mmCIF file of C-alpha atoms and ligand atoms in Angstrom:
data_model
loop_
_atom_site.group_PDB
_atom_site.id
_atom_site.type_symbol
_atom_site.label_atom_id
_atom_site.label_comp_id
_atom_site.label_asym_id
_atom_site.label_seq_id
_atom_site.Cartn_x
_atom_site.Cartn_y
_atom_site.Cartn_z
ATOM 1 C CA UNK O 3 33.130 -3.459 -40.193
ATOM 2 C CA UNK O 4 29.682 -2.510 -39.378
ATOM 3 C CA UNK O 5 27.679 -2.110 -36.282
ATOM 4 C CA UNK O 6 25.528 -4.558 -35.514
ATOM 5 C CA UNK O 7 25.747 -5.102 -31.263
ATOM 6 C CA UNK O 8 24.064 -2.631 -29.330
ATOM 7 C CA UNK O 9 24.639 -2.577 -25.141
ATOM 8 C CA UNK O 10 21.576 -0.781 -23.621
ATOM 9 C CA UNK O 11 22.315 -0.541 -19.138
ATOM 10 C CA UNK O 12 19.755 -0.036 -17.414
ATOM 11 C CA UNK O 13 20.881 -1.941 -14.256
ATOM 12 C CA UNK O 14 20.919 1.961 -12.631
ATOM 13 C CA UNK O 15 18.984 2.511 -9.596
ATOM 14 C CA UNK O 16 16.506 4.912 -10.637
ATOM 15 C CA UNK O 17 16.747 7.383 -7.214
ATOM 16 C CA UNK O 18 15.121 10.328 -9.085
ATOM 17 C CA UNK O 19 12.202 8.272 -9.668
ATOM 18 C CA UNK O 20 11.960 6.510 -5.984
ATOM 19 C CA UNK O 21 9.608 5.332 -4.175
ATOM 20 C CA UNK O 22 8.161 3.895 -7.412
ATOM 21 C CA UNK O 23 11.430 2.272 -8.575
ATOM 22 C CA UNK O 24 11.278 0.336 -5.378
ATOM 23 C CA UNK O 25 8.985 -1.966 -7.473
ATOM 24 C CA UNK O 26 9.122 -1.271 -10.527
ATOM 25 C CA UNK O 27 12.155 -0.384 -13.146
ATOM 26 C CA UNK O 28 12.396 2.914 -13.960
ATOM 27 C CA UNK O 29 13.126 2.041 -17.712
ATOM 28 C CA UNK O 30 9.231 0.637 -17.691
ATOM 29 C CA UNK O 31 7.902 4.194 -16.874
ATOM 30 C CA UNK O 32 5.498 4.883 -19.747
ATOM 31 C CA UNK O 33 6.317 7.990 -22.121
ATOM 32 C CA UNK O 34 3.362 8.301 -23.844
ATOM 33 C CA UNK O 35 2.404 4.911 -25.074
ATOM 34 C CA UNK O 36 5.448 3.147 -24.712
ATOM 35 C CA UNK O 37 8.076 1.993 -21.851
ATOM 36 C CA UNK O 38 11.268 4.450 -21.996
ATOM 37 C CA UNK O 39 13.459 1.413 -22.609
ATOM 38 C CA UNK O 40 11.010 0.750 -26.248
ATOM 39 C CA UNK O 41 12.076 4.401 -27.368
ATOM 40 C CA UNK O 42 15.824 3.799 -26.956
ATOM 41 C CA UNK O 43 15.333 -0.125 -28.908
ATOM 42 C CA UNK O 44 13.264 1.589 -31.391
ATOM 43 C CA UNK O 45 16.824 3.680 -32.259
ATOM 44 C CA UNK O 46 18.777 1.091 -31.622
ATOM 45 C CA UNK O 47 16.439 -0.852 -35.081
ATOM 46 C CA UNK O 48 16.537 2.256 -36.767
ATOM 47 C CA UNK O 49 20.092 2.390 -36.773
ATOM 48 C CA UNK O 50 20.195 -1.120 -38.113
ATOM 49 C CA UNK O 51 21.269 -3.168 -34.774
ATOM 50 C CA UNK O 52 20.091 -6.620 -34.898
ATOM 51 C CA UNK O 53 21.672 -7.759 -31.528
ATOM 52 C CA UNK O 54 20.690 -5.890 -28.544
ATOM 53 C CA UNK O 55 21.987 -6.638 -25.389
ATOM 54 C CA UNK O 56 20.754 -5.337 -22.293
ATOM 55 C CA UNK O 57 22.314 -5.375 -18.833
ATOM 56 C CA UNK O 58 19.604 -5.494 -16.411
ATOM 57 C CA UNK O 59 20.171 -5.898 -12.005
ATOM 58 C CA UNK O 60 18.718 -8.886 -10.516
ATOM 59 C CA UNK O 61 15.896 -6.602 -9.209
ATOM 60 C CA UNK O 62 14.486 -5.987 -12.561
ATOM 61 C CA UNK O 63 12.808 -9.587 -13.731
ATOM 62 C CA UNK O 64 10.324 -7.384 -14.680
ATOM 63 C CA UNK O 65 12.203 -6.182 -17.740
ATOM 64 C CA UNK O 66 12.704 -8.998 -19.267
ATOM 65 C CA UNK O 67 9.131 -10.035 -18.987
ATOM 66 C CA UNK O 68 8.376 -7.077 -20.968
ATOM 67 C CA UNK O 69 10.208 -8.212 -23.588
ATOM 68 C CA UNK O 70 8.880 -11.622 -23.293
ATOM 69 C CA UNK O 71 5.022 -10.425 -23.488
ATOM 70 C CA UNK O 72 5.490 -7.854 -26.024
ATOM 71 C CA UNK O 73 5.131 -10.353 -29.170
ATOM 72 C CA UNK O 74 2.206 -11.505 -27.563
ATOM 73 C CA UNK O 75 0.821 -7.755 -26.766
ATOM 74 C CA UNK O 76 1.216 -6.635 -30.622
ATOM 75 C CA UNK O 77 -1.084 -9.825 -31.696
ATOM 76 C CA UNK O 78 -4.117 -8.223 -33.011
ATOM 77 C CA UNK O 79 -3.360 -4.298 -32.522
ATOM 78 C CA UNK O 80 -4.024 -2.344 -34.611
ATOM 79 C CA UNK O 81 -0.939 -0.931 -37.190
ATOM 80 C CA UNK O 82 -3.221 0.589 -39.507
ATOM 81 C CA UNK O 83 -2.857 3.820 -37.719
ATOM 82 C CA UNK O 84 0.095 5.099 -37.519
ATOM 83 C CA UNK O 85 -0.564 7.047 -34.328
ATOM 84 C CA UNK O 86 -1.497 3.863 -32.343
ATOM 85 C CA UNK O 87 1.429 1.459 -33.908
ATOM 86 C CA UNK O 88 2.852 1.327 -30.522
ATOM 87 C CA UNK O 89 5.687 -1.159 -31.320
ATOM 88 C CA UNK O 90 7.399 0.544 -34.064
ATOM 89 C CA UNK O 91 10.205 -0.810 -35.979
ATOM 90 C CA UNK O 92 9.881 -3.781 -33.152
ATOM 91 C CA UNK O 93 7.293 -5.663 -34.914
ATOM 92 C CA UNK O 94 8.856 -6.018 -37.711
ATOM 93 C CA UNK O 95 12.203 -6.459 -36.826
ATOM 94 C CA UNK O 96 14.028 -9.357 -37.418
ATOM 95 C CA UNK O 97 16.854 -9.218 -34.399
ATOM 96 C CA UNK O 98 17.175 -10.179 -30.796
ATOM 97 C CA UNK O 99 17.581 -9.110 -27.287
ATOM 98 C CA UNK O 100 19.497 -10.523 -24.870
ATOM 99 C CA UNK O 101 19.715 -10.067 -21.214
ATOM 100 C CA UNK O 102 23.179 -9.963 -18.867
ATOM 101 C CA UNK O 103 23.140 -8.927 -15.154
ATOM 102 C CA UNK O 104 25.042 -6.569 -13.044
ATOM 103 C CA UNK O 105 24.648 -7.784 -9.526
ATOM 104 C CA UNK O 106 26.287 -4.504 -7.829
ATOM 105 C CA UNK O 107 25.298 -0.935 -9.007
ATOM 106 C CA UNK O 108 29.052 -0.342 -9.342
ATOM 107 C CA UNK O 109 28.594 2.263 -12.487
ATOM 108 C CA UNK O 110 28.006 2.487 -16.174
ATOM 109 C CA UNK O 111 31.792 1.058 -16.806
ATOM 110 C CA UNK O 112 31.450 -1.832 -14.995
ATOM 111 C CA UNK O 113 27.795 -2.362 -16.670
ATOM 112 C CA UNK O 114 29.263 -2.113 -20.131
ATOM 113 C CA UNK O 115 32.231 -4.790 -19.164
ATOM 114 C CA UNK O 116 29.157 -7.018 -18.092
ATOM 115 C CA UNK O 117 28.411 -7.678 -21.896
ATOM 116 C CA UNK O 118 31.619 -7.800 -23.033
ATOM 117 C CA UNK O 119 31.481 -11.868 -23.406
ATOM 118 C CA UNK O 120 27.839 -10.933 -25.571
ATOM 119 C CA UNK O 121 29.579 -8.171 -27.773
ATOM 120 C CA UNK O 122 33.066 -10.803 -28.579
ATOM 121 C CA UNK O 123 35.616 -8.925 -30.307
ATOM 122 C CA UNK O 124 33.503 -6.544 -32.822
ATOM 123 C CA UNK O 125 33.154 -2.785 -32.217
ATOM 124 C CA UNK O 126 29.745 -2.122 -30.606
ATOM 125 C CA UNK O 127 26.629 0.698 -29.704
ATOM 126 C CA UNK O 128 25.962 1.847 -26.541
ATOM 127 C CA UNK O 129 23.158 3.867 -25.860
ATOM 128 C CA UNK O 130 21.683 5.309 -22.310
ATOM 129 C CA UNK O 131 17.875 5.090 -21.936
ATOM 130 C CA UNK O 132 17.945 7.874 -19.789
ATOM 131 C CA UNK O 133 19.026 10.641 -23.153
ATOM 132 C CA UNK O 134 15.788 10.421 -25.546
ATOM 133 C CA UNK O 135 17.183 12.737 -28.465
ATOM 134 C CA UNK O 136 14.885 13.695 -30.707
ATOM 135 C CA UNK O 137 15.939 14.923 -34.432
ATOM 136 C CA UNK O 138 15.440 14.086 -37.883
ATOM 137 C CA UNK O 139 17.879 11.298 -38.554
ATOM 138 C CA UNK O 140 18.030 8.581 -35.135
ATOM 139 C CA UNK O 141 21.361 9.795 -33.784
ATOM 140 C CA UNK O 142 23.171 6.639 -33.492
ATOM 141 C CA UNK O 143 22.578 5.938 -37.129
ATOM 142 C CA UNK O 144 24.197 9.172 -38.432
ATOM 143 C CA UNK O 145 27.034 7.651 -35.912
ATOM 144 C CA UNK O 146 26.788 4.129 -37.712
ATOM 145 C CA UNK O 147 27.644 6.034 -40.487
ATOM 146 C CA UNK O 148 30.300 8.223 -39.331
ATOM 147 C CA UNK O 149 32.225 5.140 -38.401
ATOM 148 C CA UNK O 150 32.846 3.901 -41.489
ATOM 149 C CA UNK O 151 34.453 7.330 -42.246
ATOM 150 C CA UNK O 152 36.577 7.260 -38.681
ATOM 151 C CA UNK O 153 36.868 3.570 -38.165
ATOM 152 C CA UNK O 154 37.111 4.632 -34.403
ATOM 153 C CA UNK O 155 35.339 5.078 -30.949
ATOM 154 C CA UNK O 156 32.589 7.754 -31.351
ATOM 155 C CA UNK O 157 30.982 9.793 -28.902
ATOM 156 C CA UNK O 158 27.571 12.075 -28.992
ATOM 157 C CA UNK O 159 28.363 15.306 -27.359
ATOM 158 C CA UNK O 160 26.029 18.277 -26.734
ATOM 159 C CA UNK O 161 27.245 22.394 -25.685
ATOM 160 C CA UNK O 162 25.867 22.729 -22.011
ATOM 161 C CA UNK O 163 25.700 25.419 -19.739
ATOM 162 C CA UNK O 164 29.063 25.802 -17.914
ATOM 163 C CA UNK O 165 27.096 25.613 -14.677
ATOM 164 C CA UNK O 166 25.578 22.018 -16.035
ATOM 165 C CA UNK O 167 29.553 20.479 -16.641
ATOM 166 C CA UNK O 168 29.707 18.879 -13.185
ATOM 167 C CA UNK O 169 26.588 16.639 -14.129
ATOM 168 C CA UNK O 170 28.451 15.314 -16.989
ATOM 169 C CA UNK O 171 31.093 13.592 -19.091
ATOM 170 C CA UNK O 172 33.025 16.483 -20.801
ATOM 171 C CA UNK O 173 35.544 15.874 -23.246
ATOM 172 C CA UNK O 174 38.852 18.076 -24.397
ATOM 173 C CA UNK O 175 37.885 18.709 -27.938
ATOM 174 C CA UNK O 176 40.255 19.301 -31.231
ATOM 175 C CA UNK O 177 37.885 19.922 -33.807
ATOM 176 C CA UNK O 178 38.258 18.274 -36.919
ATOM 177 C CA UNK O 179 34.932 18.575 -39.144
ATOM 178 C CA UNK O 180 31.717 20.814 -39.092
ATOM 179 C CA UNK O 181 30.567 18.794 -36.323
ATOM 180 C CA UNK O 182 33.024 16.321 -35.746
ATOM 181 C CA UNK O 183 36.399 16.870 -32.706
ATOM 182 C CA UNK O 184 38.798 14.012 -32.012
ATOM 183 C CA UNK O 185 38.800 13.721 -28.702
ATOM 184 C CA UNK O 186 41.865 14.607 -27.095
ATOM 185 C CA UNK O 187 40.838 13.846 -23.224
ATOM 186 C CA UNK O 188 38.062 12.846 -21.301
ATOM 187 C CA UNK O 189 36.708 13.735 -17.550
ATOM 188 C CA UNK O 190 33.592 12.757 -15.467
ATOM 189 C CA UNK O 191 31.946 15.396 -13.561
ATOM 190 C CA UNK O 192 34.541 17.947 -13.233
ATOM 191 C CA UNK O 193 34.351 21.159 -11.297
ATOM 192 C CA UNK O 194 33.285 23.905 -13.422
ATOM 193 C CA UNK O 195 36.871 25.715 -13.300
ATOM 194 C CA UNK O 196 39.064 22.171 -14.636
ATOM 195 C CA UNK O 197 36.428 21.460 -17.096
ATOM 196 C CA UNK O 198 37.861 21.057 -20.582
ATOM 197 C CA UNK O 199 35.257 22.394 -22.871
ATOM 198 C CA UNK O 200 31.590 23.021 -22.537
ATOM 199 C CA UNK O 201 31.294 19.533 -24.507
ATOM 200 C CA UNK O 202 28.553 17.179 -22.380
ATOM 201 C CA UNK O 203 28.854 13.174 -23.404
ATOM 202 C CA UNK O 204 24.889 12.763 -24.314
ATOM 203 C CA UNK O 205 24.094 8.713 -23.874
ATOM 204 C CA UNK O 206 25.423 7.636 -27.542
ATOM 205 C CA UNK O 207 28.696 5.835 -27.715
ATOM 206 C CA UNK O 208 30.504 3.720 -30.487
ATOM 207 C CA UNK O 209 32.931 1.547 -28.745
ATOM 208 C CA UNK O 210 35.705 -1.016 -30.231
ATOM 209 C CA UNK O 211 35.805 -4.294 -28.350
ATOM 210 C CA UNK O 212 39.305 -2.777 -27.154
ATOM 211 C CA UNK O 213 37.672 -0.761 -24.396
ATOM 212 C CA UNK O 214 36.882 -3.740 -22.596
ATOM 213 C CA UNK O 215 40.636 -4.010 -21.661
ATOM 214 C CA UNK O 216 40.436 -0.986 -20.558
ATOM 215 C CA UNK O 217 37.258 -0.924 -18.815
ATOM 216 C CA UNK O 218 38.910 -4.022 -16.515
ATOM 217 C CA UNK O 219 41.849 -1.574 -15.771
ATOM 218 C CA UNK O 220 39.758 1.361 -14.836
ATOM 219 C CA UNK O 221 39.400 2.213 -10.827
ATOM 220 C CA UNK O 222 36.658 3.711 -9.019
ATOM 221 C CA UNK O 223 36.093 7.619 -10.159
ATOM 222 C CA UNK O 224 33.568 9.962 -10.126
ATOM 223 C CA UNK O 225 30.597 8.811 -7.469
ATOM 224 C CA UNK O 226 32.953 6.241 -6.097
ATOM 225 C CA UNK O 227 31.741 4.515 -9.331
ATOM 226 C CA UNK O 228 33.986 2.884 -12.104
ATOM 227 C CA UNK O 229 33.012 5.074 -15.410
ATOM 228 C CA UNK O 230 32.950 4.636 -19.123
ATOM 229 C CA UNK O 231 34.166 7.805 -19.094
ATOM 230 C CA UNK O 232 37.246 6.879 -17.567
ATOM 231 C CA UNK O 233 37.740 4.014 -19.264
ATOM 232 C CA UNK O 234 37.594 5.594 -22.653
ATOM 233 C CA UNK O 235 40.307 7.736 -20.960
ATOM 234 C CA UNK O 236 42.341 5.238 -20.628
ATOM 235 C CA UNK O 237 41.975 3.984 -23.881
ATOM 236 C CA UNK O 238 42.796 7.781 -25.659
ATOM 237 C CA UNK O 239 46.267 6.929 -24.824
ATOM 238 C CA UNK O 240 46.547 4.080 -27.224
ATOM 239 C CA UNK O 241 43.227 5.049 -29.279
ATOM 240 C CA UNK O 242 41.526 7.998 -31.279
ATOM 241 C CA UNK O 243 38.505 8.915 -30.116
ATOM 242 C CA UNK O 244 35.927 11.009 -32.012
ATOM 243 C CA UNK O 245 33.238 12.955 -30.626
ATOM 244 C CA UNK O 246 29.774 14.194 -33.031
ATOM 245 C CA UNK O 247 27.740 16.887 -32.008
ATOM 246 C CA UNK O 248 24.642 15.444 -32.756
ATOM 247 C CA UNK O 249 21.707 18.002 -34.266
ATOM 248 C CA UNK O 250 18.204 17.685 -32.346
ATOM 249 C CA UNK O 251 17.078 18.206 -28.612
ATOM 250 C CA UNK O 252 18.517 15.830 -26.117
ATOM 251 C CA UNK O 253 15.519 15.549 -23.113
ATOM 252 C CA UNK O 254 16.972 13.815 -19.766
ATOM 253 C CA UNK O 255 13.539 11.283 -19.354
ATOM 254 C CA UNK O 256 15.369 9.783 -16.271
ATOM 255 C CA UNK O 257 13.552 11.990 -14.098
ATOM 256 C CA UNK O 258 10.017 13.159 -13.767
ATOM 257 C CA UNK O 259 10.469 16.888 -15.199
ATOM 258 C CA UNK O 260 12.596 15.486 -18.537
ATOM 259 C CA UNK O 261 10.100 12.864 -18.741
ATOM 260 C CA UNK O 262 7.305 15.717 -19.064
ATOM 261 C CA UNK O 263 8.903 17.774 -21.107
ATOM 262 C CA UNK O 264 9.725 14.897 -23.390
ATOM 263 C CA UNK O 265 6.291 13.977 -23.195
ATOM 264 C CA UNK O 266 5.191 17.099 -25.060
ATOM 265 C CA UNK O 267 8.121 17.073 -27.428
ATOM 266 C CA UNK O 268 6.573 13.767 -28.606
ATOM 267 C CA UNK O 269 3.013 14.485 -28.763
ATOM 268 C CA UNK O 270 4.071 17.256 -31.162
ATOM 269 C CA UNK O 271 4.712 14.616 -33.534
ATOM 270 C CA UNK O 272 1.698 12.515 -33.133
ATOM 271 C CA UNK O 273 -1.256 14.095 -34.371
ATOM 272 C CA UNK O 274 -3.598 11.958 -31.551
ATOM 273 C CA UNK O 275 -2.181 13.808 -28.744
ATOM 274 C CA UNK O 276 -1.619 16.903 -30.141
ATOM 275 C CA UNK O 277 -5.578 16.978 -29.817
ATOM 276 C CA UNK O 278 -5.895 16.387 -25.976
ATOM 277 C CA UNK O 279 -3.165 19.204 -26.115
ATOM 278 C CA UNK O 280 -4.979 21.478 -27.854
ATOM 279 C CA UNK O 281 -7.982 21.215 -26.226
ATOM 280 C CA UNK O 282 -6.898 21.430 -22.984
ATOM 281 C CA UNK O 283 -4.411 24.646 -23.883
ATOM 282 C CA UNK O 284 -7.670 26.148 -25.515
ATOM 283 C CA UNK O 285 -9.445 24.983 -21.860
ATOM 284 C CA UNK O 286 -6.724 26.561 -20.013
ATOM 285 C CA UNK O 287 -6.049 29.792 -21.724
ATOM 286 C CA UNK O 288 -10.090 30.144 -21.175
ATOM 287 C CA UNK O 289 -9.751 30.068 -17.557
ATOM 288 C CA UNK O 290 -6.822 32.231 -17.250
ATOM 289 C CA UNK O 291 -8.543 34.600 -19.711
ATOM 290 C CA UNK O 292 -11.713 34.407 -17.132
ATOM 291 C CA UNK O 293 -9.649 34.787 -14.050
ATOM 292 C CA UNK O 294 -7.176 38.088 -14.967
HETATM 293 C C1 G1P Q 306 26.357 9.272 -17.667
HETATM 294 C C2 G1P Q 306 27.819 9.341 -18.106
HETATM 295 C C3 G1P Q 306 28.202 10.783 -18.431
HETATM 296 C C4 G1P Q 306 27.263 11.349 -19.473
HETATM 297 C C5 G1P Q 306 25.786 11.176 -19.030
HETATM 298 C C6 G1P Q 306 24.848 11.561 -20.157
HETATM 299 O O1 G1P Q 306 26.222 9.969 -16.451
HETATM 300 O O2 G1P Q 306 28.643 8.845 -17.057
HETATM 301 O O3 G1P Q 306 29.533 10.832 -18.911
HETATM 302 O O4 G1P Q 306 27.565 12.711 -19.684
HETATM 303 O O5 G1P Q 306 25.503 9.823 -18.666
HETATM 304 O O6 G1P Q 306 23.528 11.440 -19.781
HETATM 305 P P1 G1P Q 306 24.958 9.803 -15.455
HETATM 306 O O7 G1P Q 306 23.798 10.433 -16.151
HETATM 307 O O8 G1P Q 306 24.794 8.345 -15.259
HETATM 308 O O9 G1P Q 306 25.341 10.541 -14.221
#
């Protein structure tokens, strides 16, 4: 069976971006010429999704309108440059998004159970807006791909500092392949010391429609919140779980420093910024070369 669903949340609050996500949803801050929600649909259609669905809080109209005016915003832009074909994939693509609400911020596990009557009873994509990873092949695809070969839940994980665990998902790891552990437990934001591994959960998941059941079982964890990462828990016990160590640089764009440094991450690929860069390193290097 292949993966064609995708679940995108972005019903979070957005603190590390406040006051401006007091009006506006932090998944329509701009990194570089698109929203941050376009980069993670624009891997979402290169990994061959054609159902998107996207669980949005009832704060965030806005989001959807985006969606609604973005077939009207590509009519008469310019594609013939490659640097300036802001939509991507999206203008060609053939699928659909779809929109379900979380009315209470009650965590990433309870916003993935929100779609669960959208996703029915095939295994699914989730991916985190907040984790931009950048590397050659889009990461969920090479995870499309490695579930045909597991025919099981998948999970992106990255090394992290052991002073970072507490910040993440980090998973008890059995390794199996070059890059590929079954999972063998799961905790949210442990203390350094009962940390299993040094194994972060980056925002790329492969789910079967079974975690739902678990999902409606899971209690309150970490952040008083109920947590995928719990709920996958849960389903280890009855489930394999695998976990890929993605290759490529995972920036965290969910806050204004990631968002930066992802900002120049991507310029290096388009030629178009690469120029303002240039100049104004040249610019800058001139003053400091004036000044010491
Ligand atoms: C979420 C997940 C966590 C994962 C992280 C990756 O945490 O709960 O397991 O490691 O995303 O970005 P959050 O960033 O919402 O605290």
């Amino acid at each position: 069976m292949t993966i064609r669903k995708a679940v995108i949340p972005c019903a979070g609050l957005g603190t590390r971006f406040l006051p401006f996500t007091k009006v506006m949803p932090k998944e329509l801050v701009p990194l570089l010429d698109k929203p941050l929600i376009h980069h993670a649909i624009d891997e979402a259609i290169a990994s061959d999704i054609d159902e998107i669905v996207l669980v949005t809080s009832p704060e965030k109209e806005a989001l959807r309108r985006y969606f609604e005016e973005l077939p009207k915003g590509l009519e008469g832009r310019s594609t013939d440059n490659p640097d300036l074909a802001f939509a991507g994939e999206y203008s060609s693509w053939g699928g659909t998004i779809s929109f379900v609400e979380q009315r209470e911020p009650n965590g990433l596990g309870h916003a993935v159970l929100m779609a669960e009557e959208a996703i029915g009873l095939e295994p699914f994509a989730v991916l985190l807006p907040d984790d931009l990873i950048l590397s050659t092949s889009p990461t969920l695809k090479v995870m499309v791909e490695l579930f045909e070969v597991y025919k099981s839940g998948l999970i992106a994980v990255e090394k992290v500092s052991w002073e970072k665990v507490g910040n993440y998902g980090i998973i008890d790891p059995e390794p199996v392949d070059e890059k590929v552990y079954r999972v063998n437990g799961v905790v949210e934001k442990p203390v350094e010391a009962q940390a299993p591994s040094d194994l972060a959960i980056v925002g790329r998941y492969i789910m079967p429609p079974e975690i739902f059941r678990f999902l409606e079982k899971t209690r309150p964890g970490a952040r008083g919140e109920i947590q995928l990462t719990d709920g996958i828990g849960l389903m280890l016990e009855q489930f394999s779980v695998f976990a890929y160590r993605f290759d490529g640089i995972r920036h965290d764009i969910g806050n204004p420093i990631g968002l930066f440094g992802a900002s120049l991450a991507l310029a290096d690929r388009r030629q178009i910024y690469m120029d303002v860069l240039n100049s104004f390193l040249d610019e800058f290097s001139a003053k400091r070369g004036m000044s010491s």
